[in-house]
PDB file of C-alpha atoms in Angstrom:
ATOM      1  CA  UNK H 181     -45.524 -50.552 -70.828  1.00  0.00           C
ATOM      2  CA  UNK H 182     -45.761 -48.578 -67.472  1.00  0.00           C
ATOM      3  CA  UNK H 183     -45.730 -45.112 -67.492  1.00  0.00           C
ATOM      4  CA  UNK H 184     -45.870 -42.274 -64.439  1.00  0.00           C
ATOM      5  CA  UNK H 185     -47.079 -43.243 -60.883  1.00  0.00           C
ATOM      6  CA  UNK H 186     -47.799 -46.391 -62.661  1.00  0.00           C
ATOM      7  CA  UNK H 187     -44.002 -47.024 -63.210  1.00  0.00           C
ATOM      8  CA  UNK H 188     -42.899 -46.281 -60.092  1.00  0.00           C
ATOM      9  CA  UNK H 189     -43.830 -43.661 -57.105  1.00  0.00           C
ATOM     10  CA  UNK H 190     -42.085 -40.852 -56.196  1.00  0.00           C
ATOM     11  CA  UNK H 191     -42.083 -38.765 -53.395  1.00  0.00           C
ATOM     12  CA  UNK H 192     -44.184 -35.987 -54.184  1.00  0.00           C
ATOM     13  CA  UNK H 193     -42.656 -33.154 -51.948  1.00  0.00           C
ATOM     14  CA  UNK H 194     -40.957 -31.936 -55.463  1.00  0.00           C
ATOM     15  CA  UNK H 195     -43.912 -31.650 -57.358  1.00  0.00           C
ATOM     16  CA  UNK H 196     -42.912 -33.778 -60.316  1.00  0.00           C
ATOM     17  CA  UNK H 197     -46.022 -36.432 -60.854  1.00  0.00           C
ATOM     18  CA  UNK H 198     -47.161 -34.564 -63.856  1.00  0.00           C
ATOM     19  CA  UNK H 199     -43.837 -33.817 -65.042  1.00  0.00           C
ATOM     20  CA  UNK H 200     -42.446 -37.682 -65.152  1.00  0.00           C
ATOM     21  CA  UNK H 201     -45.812 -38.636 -66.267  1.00  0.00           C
ATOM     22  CA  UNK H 202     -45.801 -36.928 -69.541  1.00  0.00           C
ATOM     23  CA  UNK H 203     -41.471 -36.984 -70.283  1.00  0.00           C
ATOM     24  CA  UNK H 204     -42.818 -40.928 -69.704  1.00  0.00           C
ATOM     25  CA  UNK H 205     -45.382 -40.464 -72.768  1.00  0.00           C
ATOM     26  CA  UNK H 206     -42.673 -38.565 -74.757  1.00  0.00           C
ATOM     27  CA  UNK H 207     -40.331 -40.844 -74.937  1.00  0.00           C
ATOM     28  CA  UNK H 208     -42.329 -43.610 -75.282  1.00  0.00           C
ATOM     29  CA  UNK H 209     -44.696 -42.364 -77.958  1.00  0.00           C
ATOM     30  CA  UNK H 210     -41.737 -41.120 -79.827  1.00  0.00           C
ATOM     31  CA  UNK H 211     -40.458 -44.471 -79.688  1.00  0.00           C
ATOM     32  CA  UNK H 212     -43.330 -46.184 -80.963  1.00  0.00           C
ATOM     33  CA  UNK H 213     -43.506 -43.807 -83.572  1.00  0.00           C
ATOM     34  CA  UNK H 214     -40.208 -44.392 -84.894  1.00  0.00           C
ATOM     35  CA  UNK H 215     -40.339 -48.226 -84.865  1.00  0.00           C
ATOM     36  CA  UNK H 216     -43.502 -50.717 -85.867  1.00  0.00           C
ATOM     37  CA  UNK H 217     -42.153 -53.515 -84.643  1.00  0.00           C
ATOM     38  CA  UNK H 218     -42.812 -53.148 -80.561  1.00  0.00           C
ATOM     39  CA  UNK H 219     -40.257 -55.287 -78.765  1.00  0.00           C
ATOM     40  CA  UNK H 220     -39.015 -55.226 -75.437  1.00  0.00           C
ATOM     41  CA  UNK H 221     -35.974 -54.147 -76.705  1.00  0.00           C
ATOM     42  CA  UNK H 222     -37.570 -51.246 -78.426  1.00  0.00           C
ATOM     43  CA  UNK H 223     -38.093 -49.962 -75.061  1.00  0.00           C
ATOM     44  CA  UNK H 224     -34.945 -50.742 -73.231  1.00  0.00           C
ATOM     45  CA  UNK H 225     -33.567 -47.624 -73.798  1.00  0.00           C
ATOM     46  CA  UNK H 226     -36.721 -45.724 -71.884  1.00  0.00           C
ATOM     47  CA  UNK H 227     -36.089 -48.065 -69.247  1.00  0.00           C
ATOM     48  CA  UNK H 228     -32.634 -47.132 -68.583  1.00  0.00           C
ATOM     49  CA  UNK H 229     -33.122 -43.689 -68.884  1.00  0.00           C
ATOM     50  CA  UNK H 230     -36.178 -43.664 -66.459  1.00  0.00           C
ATOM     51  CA  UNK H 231     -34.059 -46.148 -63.971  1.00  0.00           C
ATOM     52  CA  UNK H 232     -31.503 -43.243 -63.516  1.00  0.00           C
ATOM     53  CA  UNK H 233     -33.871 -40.007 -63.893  1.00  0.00           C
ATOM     54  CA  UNK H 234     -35.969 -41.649 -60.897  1.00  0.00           C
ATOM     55  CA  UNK H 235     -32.774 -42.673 -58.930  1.00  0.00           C
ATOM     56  CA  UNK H 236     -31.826 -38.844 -59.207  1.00  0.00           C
ATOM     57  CA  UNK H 237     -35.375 -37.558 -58.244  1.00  0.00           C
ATOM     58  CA  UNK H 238     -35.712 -39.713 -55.288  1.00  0.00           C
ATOM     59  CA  UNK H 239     -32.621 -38.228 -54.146  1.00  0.00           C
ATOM     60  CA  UNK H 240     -33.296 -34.887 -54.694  1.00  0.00           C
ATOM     61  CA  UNK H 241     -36.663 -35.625 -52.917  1.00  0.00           C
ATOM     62  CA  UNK H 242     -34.638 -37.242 -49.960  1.00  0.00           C
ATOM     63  CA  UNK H 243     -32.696 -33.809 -49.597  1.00  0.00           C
ATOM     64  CA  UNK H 244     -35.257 -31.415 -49.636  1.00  0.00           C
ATOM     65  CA  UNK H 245     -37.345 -33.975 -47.147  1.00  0.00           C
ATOM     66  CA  UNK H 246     -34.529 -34.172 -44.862  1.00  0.00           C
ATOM     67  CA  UNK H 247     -33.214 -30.120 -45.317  1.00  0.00           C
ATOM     68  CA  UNK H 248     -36.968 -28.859 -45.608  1.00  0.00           C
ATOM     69  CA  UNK H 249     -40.084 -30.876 -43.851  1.00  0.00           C
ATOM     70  CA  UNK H 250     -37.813 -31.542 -40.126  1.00  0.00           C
ATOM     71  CA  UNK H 251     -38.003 -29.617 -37.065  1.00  0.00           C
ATOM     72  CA  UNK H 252     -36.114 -29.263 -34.009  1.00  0.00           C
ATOM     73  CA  UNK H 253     -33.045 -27.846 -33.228  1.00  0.00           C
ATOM     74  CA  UNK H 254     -31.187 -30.742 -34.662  1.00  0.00           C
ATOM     75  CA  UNK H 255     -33.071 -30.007 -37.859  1.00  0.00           C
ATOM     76  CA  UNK H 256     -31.971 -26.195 -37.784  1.00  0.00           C
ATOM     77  CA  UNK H 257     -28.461 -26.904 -36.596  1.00  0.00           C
ATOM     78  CA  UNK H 258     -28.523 -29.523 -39.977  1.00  0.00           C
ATOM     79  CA  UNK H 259     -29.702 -26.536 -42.222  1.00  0.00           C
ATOM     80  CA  UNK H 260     -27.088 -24.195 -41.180  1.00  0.00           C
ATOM     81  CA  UNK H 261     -24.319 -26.905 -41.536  1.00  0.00           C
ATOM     82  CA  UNK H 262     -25.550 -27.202 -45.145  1.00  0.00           C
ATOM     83  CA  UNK H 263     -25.843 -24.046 -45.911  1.00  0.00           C
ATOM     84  CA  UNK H 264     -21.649 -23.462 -44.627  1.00  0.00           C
ATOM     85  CA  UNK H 265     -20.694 -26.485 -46.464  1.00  0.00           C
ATOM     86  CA  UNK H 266     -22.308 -25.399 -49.642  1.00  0.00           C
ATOM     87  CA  UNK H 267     -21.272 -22.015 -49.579  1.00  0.00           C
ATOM     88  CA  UNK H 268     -17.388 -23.625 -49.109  1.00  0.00           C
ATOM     89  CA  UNK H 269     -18.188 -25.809 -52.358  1.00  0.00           C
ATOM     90  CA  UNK H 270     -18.304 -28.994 -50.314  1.00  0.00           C
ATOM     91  CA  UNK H 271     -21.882 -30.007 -50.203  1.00  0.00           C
ATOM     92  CA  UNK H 272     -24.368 -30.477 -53.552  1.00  0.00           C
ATOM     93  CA  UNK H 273     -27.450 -28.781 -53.977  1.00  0.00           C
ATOM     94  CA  UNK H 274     -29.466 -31.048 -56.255  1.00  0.00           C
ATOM     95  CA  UNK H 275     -32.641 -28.905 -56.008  1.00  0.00           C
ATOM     96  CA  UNK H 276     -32.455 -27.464 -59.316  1.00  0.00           C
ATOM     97  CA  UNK H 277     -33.238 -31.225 -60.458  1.00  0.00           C
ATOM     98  CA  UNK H 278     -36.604 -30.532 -59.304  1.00  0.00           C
ATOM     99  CA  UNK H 279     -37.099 -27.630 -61.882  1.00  0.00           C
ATOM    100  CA  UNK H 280     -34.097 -28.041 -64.448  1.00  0.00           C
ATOM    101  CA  UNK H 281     -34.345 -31.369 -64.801  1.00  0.00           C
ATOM    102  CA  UNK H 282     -32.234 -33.859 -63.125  1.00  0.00           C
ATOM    103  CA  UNK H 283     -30.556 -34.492 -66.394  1.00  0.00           C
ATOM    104  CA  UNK H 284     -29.530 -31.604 -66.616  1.00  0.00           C
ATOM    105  CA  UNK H 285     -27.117 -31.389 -63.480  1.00  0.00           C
ATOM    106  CA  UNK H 286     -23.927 -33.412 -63.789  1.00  0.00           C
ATOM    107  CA  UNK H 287     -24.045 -37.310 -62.460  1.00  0.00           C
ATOM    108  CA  UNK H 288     -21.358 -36.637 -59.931  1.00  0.00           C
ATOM    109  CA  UNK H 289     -24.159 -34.070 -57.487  1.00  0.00           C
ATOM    110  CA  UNK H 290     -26.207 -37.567 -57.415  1.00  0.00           C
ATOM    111  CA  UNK H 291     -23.562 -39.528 -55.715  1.00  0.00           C
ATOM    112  CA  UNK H 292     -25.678 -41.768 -52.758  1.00  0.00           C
ATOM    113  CA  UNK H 293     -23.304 -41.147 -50.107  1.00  0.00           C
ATOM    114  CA  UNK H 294     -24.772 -37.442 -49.953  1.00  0.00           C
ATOM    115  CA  UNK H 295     -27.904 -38.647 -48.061  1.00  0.00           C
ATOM    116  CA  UNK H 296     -25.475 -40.255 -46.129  1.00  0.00           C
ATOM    117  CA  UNK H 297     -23.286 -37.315 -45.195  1.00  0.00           C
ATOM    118  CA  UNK H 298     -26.509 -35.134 -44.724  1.00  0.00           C
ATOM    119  CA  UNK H 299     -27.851 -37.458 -42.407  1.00  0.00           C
ATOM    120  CA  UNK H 300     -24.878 -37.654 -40.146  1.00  0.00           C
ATOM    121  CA  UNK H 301     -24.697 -33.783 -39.747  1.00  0.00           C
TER     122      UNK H 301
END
C-alpha cells in the first residue's frame, strides 16, 4: 500500500504534501481497522477516491502555476482575462481546493478543458 509522495507526486506550489500524506493514512488506517482480512479489494475504494482527489489537485496546481508563477505581458494580459471572466461567472476558480479541500468544490469546476481554455487566453 502506497501512501503520500510515495503514491504519486504532486506539484508542490499548493502546499499539500503533508496534507495528502496524512488524509492517505486516514483512510487507510481506518480501513484496516474496520476489516482483518487485507485484500486488494479492501482498498479499492482508497484507490478511487485518491485517483480523483489527485486528478483535482493537479489541476488546481496547473491553474495557480499557469495564473501565478508566469511573467511577461502575456502572463499579465492572461491574469486580467481571468479575473473578467470570473467576475462574469464564466471561468472556475478551483483555488479553494487547495485549502477547502478539493472534495469539497463541486466535480463540474474540475472539468480538463479549463487548463485548456486558460492556456489559450
Amino acid at each position: 500500500m502506497l501512501i503520500g509522495d510515495a503514491a504519486g507526486h504532486n506539484d508542490p506550489i499548493i502546499g499539500q504534501g503533508l496534507s495528502i500524506a496524512y488524509r492517505d493514512v486516514r483512510i487507510v488506517r481506518d480501513l484496516m481497522l474496520e476489516n482483518r482480512n487485507w485484500t486488494p479489494d479492501l482498498f479499492r475504494p482508497y484507490a478511487e477516491e485518491r485517483r480523483e482527489r489527485m486528478r483535482r489537485l493537479r489541476l488546481t496546481a496547473s491553474t495557480f502555476s499557469i495564473l501565478n508563477v508566469e511573467f511577461g505581458d502575456h502572463a499579465r494580459a492572461r491574469r486580467a482575462k481571468v479575473r473578467e471572466e470570473r467576475l462574469r461567472g464564466n471561468f472556475p476558480d478551483v483555488s479553494p481546493a487547495a485549502f477547502i479541500g478539493p472534495e469539497v468544490l463541486p466535480a463540474e469546476m474540475f472539468d480538463e478543458t479549463t487548463l485548456d481554455r486558460l492556456r489559450a487566453m
